Short mmCIF file of C-alpha atoms in Angstrom, two decimals:
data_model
loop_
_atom_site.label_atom_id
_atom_site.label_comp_id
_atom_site.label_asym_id
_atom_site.label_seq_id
_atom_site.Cartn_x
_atom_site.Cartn_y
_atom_site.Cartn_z
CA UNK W 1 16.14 95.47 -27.69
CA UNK W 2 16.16 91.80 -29.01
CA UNK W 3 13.08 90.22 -29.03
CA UNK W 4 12.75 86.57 -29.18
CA UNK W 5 10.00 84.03 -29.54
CA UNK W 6 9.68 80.48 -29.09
CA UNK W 7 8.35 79.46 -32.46
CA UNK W 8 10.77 81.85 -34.18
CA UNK W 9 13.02 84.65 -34.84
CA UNK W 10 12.37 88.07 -35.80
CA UNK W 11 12.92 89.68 -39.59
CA UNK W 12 15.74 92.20 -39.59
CA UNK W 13 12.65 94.68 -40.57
CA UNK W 14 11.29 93.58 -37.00
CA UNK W 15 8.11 92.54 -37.82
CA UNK W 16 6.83 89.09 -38.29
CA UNK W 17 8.54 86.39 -36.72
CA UNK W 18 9.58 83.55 -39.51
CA UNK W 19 8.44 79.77 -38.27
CA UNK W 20 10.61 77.18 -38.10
CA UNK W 21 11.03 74.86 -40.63
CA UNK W 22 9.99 71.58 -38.61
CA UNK W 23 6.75 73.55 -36.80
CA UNK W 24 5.47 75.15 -40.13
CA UNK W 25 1.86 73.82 -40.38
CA UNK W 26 -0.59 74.53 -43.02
CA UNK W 27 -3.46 77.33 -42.06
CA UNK W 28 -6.44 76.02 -43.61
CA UNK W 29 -8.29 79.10 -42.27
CA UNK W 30 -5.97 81.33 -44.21
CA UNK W 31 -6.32 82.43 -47.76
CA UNK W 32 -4.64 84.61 -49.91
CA UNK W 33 -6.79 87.16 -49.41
CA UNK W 34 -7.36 86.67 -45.94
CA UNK W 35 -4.14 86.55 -44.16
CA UNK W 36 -4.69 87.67 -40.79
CA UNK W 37 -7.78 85.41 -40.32
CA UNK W 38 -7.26 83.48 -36.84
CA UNK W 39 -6.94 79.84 -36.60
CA UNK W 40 -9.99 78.32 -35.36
CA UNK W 41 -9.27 74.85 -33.02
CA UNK W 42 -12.17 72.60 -32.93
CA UNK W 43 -14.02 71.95 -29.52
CA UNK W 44 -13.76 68.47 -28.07
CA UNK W 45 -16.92 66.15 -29.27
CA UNK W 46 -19.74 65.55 -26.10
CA UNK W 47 -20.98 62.31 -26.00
CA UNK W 48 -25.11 61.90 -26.09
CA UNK W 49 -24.53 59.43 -22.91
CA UNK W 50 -22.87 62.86 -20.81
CA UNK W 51 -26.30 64.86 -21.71
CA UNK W 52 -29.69 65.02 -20.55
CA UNK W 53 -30.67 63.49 -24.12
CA UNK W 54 -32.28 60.88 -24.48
CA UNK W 55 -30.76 58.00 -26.00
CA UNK W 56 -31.89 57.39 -29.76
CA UNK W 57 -33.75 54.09 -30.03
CA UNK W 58 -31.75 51.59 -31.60
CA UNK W 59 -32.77 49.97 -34.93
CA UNK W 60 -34.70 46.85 -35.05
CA UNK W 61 -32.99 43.69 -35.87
CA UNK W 62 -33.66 41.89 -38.82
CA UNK W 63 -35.00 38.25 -39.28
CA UNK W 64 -32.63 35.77 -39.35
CA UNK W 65 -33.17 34.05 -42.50
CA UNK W 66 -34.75 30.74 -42.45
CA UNK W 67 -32.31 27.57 -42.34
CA UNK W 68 -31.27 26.03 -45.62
CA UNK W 69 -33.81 23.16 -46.25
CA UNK W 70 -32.25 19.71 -46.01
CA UNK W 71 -31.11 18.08 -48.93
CA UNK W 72 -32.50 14.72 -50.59
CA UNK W 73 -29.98 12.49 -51.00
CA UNK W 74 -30.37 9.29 -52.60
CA UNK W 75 -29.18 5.76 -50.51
CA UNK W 76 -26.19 5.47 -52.31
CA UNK W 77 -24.97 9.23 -51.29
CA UNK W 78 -25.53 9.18 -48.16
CA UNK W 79 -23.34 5.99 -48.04
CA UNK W 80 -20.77 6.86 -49.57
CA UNK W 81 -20.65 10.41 -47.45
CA UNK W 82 -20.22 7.90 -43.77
CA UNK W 83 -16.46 7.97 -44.57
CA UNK W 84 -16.45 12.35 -45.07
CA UNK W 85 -19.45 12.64 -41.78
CA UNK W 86 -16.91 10.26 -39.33
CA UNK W 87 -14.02 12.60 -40.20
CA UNK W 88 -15.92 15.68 -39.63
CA UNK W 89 -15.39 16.59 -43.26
CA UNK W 90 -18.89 16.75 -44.59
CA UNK W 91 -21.16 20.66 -45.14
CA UNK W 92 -23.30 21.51 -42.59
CA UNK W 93 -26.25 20.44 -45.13
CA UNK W 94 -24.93 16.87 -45.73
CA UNK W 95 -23.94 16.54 -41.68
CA UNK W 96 -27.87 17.28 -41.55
CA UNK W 97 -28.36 14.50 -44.10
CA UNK W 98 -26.39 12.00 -43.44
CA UNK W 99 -27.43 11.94 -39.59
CA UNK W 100 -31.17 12.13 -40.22
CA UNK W 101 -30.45 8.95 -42.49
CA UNK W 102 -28.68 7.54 -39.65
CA UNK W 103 -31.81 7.32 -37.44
CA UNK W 104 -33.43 5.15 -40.07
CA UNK W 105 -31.17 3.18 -41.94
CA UNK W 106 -29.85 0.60 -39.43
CA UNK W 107 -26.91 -0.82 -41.38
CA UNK W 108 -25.65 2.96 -42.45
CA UNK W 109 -25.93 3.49 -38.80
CA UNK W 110 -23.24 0.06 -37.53
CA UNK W 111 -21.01 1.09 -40.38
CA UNK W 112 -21.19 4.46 -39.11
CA UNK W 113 -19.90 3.35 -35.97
CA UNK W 114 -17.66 1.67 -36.80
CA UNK W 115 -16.13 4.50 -38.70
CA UNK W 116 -15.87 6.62 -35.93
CA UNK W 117 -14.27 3.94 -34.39
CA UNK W 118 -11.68 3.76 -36.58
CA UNK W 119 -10.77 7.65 -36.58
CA UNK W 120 -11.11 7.47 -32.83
CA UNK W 121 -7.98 4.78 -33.19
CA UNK W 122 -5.84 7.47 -35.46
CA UNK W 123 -6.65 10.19 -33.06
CA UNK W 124 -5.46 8.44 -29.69
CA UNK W 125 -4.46 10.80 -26.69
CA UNK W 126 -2.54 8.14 -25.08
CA UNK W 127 0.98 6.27 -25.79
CA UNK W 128 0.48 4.09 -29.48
CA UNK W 129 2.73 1.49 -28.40
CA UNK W 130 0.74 -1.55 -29.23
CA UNK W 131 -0.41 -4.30 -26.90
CA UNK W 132 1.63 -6.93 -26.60
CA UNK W 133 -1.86 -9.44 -26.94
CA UNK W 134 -2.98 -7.28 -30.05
CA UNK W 135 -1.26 -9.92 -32.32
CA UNK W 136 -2.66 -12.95 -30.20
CA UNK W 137 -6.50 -11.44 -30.37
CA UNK W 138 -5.68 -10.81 -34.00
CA UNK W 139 -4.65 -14.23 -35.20
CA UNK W 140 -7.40 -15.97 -33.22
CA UNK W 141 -10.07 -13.70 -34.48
CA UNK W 142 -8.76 -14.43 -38.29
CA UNK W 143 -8.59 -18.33 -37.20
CA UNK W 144 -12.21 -18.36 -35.85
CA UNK W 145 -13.68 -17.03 -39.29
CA UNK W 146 -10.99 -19.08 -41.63
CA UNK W 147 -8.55 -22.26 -40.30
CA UNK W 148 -5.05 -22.53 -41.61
CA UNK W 149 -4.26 -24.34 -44.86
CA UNK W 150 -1.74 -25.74 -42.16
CA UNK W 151 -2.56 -25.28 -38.63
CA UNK W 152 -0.56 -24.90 -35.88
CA UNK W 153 -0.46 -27.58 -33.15
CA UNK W 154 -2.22 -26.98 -30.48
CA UNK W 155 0.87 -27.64 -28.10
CA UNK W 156 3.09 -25.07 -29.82
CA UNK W 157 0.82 -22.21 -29.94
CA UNK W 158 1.96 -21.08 -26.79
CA UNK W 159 5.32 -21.01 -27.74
CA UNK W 160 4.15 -19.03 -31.31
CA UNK W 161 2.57 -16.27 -28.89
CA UNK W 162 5.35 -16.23 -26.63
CA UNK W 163 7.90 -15.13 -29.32
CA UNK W 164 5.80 -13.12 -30.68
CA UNK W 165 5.03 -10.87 -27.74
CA UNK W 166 9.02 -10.99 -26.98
CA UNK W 167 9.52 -9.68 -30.61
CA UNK W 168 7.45 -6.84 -30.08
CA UNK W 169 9.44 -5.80 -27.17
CA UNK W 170 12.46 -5.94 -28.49
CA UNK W 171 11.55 -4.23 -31.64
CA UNK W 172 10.80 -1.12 -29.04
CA UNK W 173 13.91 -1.16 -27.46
CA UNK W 174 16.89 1.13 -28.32
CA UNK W 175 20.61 -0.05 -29.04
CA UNK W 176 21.95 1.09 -26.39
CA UNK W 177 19.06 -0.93 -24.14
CA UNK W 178 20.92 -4.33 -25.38
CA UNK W 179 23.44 -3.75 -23.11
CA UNK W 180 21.38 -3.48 -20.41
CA UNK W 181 22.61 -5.34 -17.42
CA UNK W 182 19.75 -8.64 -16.52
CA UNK W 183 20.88 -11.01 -13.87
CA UNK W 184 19.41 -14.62 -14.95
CA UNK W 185 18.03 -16.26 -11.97
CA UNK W 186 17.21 -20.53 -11.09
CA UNK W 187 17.66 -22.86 -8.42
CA UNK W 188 20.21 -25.15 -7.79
CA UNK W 189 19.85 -27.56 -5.24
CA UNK W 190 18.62 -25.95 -1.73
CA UNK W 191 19.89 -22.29 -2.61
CA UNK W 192 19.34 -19.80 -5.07
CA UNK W 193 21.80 -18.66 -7.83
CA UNK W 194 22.19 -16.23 -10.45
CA UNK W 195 24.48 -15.20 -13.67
CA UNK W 196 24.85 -11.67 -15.26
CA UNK W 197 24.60 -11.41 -18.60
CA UNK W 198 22.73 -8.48 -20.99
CA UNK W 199 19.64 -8.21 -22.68
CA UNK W 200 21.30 -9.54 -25.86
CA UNK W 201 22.94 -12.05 -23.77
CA UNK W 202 19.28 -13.25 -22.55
CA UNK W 203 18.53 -13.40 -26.14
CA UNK W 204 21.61 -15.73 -27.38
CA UNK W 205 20.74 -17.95 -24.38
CA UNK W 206 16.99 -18.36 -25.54
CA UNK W 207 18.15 -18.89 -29.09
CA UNK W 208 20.91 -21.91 -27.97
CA UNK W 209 18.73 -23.55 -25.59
CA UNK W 210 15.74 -23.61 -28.89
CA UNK W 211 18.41 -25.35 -30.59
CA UNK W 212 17.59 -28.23 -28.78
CA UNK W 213 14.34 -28.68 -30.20
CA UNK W 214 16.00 -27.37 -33.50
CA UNK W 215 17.90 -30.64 -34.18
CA UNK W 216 15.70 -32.66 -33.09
CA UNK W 217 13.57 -31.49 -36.12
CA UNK W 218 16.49 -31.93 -38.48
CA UNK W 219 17.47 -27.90 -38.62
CA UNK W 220 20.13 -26.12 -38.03
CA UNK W 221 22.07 -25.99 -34.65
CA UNK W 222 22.64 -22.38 -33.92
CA UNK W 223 25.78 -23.60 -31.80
CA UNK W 224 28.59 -23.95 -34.04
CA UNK W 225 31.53 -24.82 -31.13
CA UNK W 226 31.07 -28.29 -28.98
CA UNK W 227 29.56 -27.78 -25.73
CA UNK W 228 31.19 -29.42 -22.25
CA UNK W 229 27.80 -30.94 -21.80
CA UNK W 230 24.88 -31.29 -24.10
CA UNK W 231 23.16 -29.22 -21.30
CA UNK W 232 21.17 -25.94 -21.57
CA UNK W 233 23.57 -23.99 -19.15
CA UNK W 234 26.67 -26.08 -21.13
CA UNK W 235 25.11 -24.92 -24.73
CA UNK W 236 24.89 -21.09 -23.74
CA UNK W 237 28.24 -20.88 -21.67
CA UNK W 238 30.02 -22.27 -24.78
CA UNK W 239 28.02 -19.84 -27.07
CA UNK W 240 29.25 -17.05 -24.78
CA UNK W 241 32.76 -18.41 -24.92
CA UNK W 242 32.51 -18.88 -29.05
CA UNK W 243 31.65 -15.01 -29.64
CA UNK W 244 34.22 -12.76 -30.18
CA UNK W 245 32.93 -9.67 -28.69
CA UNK W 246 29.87 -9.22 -26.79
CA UNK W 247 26.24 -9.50 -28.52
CA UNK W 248 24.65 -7.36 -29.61
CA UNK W 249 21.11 -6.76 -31.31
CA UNK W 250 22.15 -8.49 -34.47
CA UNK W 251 21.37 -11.63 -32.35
CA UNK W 252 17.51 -11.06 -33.13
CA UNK W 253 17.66 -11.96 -36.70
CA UNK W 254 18.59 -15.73 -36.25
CA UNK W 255 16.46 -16.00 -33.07
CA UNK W 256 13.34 -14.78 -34.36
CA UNK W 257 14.46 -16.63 -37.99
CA UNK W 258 14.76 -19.93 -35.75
CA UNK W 259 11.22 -19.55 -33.59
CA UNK W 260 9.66 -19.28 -37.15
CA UNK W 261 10.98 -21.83 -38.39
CA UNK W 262 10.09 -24.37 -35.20
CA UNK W 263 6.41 -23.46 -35.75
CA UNK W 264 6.67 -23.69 -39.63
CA UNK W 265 8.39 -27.33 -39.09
CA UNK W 266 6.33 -28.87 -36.38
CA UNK W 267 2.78 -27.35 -38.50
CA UNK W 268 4.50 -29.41 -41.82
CA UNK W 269 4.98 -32.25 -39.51
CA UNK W 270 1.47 -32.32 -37.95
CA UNK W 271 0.72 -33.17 -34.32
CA UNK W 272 2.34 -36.81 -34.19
CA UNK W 273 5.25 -35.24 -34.18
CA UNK W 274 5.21 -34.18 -30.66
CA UNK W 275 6.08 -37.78 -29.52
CA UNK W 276 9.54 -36.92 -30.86
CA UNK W 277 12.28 -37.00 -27.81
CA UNK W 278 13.95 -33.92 -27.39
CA UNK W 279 17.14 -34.67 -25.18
CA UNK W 280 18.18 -31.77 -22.29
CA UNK W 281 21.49 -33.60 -21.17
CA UNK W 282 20.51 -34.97 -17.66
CA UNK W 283 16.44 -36.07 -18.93
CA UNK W 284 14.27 -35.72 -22.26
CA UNK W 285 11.24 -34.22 -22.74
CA UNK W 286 8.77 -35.10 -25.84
CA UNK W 287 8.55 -32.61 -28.42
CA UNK W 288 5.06 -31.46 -27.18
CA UNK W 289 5.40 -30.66 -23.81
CA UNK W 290 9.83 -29.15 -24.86
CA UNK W 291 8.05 -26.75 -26.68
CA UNK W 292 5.73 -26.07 -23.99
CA UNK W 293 8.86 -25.29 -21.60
CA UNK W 294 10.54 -23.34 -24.47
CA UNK W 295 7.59 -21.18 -24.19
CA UNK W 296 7.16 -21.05 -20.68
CA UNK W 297 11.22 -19.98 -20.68
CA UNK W 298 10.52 -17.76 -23.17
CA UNK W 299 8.01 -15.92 -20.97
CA UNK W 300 10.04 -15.99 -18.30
CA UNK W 301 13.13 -14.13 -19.75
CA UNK W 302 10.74 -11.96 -21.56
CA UNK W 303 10.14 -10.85 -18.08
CA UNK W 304 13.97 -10.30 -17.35
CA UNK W 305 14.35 -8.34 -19.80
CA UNK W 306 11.23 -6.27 -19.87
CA UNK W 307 12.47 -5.58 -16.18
CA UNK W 308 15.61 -4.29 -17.31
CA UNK W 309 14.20 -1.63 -19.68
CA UNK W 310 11.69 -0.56 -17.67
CA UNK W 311 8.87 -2.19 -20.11
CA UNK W 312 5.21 -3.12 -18.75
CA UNK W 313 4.46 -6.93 -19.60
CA UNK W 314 1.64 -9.41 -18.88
CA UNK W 315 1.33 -12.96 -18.04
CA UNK W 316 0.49 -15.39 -21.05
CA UNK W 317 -3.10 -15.18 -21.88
CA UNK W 318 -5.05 -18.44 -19.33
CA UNK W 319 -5.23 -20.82 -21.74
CA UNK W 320 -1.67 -21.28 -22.34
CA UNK W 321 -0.82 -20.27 -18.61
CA UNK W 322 -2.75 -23.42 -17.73
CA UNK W 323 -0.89 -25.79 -20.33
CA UNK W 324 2.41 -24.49 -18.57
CA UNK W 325 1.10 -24.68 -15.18
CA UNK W 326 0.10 -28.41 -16.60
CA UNK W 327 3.37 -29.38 -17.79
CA UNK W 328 5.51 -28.20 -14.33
CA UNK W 329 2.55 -30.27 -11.99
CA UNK W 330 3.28 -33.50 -14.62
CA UNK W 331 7.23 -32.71 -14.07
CA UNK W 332 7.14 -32.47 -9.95
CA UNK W 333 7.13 -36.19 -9.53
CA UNK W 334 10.03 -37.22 -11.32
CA UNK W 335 11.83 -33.74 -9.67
CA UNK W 336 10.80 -35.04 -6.34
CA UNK W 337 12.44 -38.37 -7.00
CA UNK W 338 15.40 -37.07 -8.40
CA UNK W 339 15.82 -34.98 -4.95
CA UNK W 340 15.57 -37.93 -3.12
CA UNK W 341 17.53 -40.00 -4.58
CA UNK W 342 20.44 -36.51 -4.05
CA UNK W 343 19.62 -37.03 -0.54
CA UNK W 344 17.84 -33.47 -1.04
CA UNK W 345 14.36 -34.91 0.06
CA UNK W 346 12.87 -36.47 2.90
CA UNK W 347 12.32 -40.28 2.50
CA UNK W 348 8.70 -41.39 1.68
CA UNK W 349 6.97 -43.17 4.92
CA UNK W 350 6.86 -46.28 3.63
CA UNK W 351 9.31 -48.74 3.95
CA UNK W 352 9.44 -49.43 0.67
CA UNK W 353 8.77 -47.13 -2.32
CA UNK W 354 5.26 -47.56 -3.90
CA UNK W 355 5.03 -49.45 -6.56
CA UNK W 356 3.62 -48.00 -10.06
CA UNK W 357 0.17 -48.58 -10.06
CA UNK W 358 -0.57 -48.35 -6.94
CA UNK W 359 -2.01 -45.54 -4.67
CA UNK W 360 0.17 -43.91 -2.46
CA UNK W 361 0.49 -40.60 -0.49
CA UNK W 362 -0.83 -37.57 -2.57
CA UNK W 363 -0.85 -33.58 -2.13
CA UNK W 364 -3.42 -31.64 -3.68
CA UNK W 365 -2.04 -28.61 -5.66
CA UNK W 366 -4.36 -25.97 -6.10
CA UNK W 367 -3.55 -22.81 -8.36
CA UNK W 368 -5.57 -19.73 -8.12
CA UNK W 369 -6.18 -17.24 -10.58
CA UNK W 370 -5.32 -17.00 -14.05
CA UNK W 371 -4.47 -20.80 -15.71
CA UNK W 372 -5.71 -22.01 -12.28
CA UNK W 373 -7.19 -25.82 -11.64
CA UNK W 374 -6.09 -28.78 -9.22
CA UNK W 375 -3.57 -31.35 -9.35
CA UNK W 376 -2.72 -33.98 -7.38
CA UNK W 377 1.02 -34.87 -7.15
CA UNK W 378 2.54 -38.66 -5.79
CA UNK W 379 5.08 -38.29 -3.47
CA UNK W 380 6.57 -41.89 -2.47
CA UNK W 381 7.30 -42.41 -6.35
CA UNK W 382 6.76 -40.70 -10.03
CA UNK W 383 5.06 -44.44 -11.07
CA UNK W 384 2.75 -44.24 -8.10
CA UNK W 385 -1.28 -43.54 -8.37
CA UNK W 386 -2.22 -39.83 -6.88
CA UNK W 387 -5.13 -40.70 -4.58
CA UNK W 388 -7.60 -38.05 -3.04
CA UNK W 389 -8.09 -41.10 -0.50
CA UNK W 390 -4.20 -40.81 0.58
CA UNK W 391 -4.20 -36.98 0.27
CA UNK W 392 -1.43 -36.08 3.00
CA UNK W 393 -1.48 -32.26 2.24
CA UNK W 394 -3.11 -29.00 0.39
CA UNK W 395 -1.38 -26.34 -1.05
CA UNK W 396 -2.66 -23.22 -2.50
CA UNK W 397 -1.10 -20.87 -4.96
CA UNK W 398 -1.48 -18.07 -7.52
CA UNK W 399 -1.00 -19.07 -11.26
CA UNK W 400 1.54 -16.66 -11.83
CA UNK W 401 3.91 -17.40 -8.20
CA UNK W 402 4.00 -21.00 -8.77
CA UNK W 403 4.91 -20.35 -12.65
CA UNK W 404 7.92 -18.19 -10.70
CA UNK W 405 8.56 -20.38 -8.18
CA UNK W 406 9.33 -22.84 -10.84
CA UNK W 407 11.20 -20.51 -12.83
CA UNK W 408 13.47 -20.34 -9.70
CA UNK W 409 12.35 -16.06 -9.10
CA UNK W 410 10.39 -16.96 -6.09
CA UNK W 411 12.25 -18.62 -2.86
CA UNK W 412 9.79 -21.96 -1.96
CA UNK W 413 10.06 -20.99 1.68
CA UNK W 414 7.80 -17.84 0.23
CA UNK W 415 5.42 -19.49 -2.12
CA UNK W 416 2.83 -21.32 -0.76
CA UNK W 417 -0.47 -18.97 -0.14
CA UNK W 418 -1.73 -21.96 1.77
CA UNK W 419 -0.71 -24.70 3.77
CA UNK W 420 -2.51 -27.64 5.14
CA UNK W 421 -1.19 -31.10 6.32
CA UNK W 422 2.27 -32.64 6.12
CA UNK W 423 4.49 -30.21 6.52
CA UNK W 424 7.55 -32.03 5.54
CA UNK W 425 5.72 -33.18 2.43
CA UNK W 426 4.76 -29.75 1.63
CA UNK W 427 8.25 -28.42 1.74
CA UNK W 428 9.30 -31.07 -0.37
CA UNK W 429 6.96 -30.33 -3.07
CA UNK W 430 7.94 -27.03 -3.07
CA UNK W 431 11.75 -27.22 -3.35
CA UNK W 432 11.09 -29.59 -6.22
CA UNK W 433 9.22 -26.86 -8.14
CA UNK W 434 11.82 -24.36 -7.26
CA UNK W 435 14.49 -27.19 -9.02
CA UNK W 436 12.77 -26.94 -12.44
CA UNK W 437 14.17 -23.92 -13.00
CA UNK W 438 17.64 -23.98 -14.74
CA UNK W 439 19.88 -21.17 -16.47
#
């Protein structure tokens, strides 16, 4: 009879079954002498907490040892540590050191401050693009502690901070954002028109129409082709025209090469320069208040084209809002006559114009908000005396919608926050500010 068994097979003798190689095991409880000793398989281990035992009482817990005394650190030390403690690189002792000190040393504590300050500006959460006015609050904090060998004018400033917050956006912008479609808006006559052109387009334009002011300073004329019309529109078509293939950002070199060199020129010059004529085809415009509107313009298309890239931008700062708010209030006069005389105005009242000098209707401008003030505006002729004695109307608006109604983005129909008196004379006044505007 075979007999088998799981772990092994039998000897041919019969007797004891031989293991398998892969179960063979050592048997610590057998020993040479002892062969037939059986195995002995350890119970499992009972844990105190399943017995009636009670639970041994745990050992006491040391003393914590006593905290390091602080150190004594001389003045100079704990100085010189304010850099390490506002980067969080300092020991625990010298953290202990340096903030006791802090409590009592008043001048260690502002610098201290300050330092943090400073880290807290490498260690932003938020976007690090930089604000557009950062250069702006900058330059006037460095001109408040030491004036310019060669200051500035105070009439071209605006136009300084104007191309320099446009250069900053346009040093953000991508190549293929140049191409970016921007439709150029103004007013001509009683309706609204527009061109299409690109961001770098916007860009040539702004650097033709500078070249303007340009020759009147004796520089360079970025224009190299003649123009139909010594016009701004004329200049920029004829640029456009001149250019073999579309531009592209390259065009920001001799722009921003050109604004600096307007503000270095008209500084050399000094500020009697700004009674220099600076021709615009149809009128003139002294140098003072042409590189008031070059700055206002520049603004302006800074706004087109932040528009077309989707990029957040703010109005001038209010001192240089007001100059440009100024400068389109001084300009409405001579606008209003010009419509009138195009047949684009109503007639003044009077039989006869109003001779300069002389008092004559008036409408009180007011402008809200940022750059904001009054202005009263003749209306029977640009020679004529404004009058709050022949005030015929009041019109109220916000700083920023008259600068657009004058830069032709705001229909006049639309503008006025406030109305009060002539009617017909308000209109007027209105439509004239929408005819500053130009290409």
């Amino acid at each position: 009879m075979n007999n088998t068994n799981p772990f092994g097979e039998y000897d041919d003798d019969g007797d004891a079954p031989t293991p398998r190689e892969h179960n063979a095991r050592p048997e610590p409880n057998k020993t040479p002498g002892n062969e037939t000793e059986p195995r002995h398989i350890p119970v499992p281990r009972t844990s105190i907490e399943d017995t009636d035992l009670p639970l041994p009482t745990p050992a006491p817990t040391p003393f914590p040892s006593p905290p390091p005394s602080p150190l004594l650190l001389e003045h100079r030390v704990l100085k010189a540590l304010l850099g390490a403690w506002a980067l969080a690189a300092c020991s625990a002792e010298e953290t202990v050191a340096v903030e006791d000190h802090l409590g009592d040393c008043g001048a260690c504590a502002d610098e201290a401050l300050r330092l943090r300050e400073a880290v807290g500006l490498l260690h932003r959460p938020e976007s690090l693009d930089l604000d557009p006015a950062l250069r702006t609050r900058v330059l006037e904090a460095c001109l408040d502690r030491r004036p310019p060998r060669i200051p500035v004018p105070f009439w071209a400033t605006p136009y300084d901070a104007e191309t320099a917050r446009l250069d900053a956006l346009l040093q953000d912008i991508g190549d293929a954002e140049w191409h970016a479609p921007v439709r150029l808006r103004w007013f001509d006559g009683n309706e609204p028109t527009s061109r299409r052109t690109t961001v770098a387009g916007v860009l040539t334009h702004l650097l033709t129409v500078d070249g303007l002011v340009a020759v009147t300073l004796g520089l360079d004329d970025p224009l190299e082709t003649a123009a139909d019309a010594p016009t701004p529109s004329a200049r920029t078509e004829a640029f456009w025209r001149a250019a073999p293939f579309p531009p592209t950002r390259s065009v920001r070199g001799p722009w921003r090469e050109q604004a600096h060199n307007l503000v270095r020129t008209v500084a050399f010059a000094g500020g009697g320069s700004g009674r220099l004529p600076v021709p615009y085809g149809g009128f003139e415009l002294p140098l003072c208040d042409s590189m008031l509107d070059r700055a206002f313009e520049t603004w302006v298309h800074a706004g087109d084209i932040a528009d077309a890239v989707d990029y957040p931008y703010e109005p001038p700062s209010p001192r240089h809002l007001h100059a440009m708010i100024d400068l389109g209030a001084r300009m409405l006069p001579s606008a209003l006559a010009a419509r009138r005389q195009a047949g684009l105005a109503a007639p003044g009242q009077t039989r006869h114009l109003v001779p300069a000098g002389v008092p004559g209707r008036s409408l009180r401008l007011e402008i809200e908000g940022l750059g904001g003030g009054e202005w009263l505006i003749p209306l029977d002729s640009p020679g004529a005396l404004a009058s709050p004695d022949h005030e015929v109307a009041h019109v109220a608006l916000d700083g920023v919608e008259f600068c657009q109604l004058a830069a032709g983005h705001v229909p006049p129909e639309e503008a006025a926050a406030g109305q009060v008196g002539d009617r017909e004379a308000i209109r007027d006044v209105l439509f004239a500010a929408a005819s500053l505007s130009r290409m």
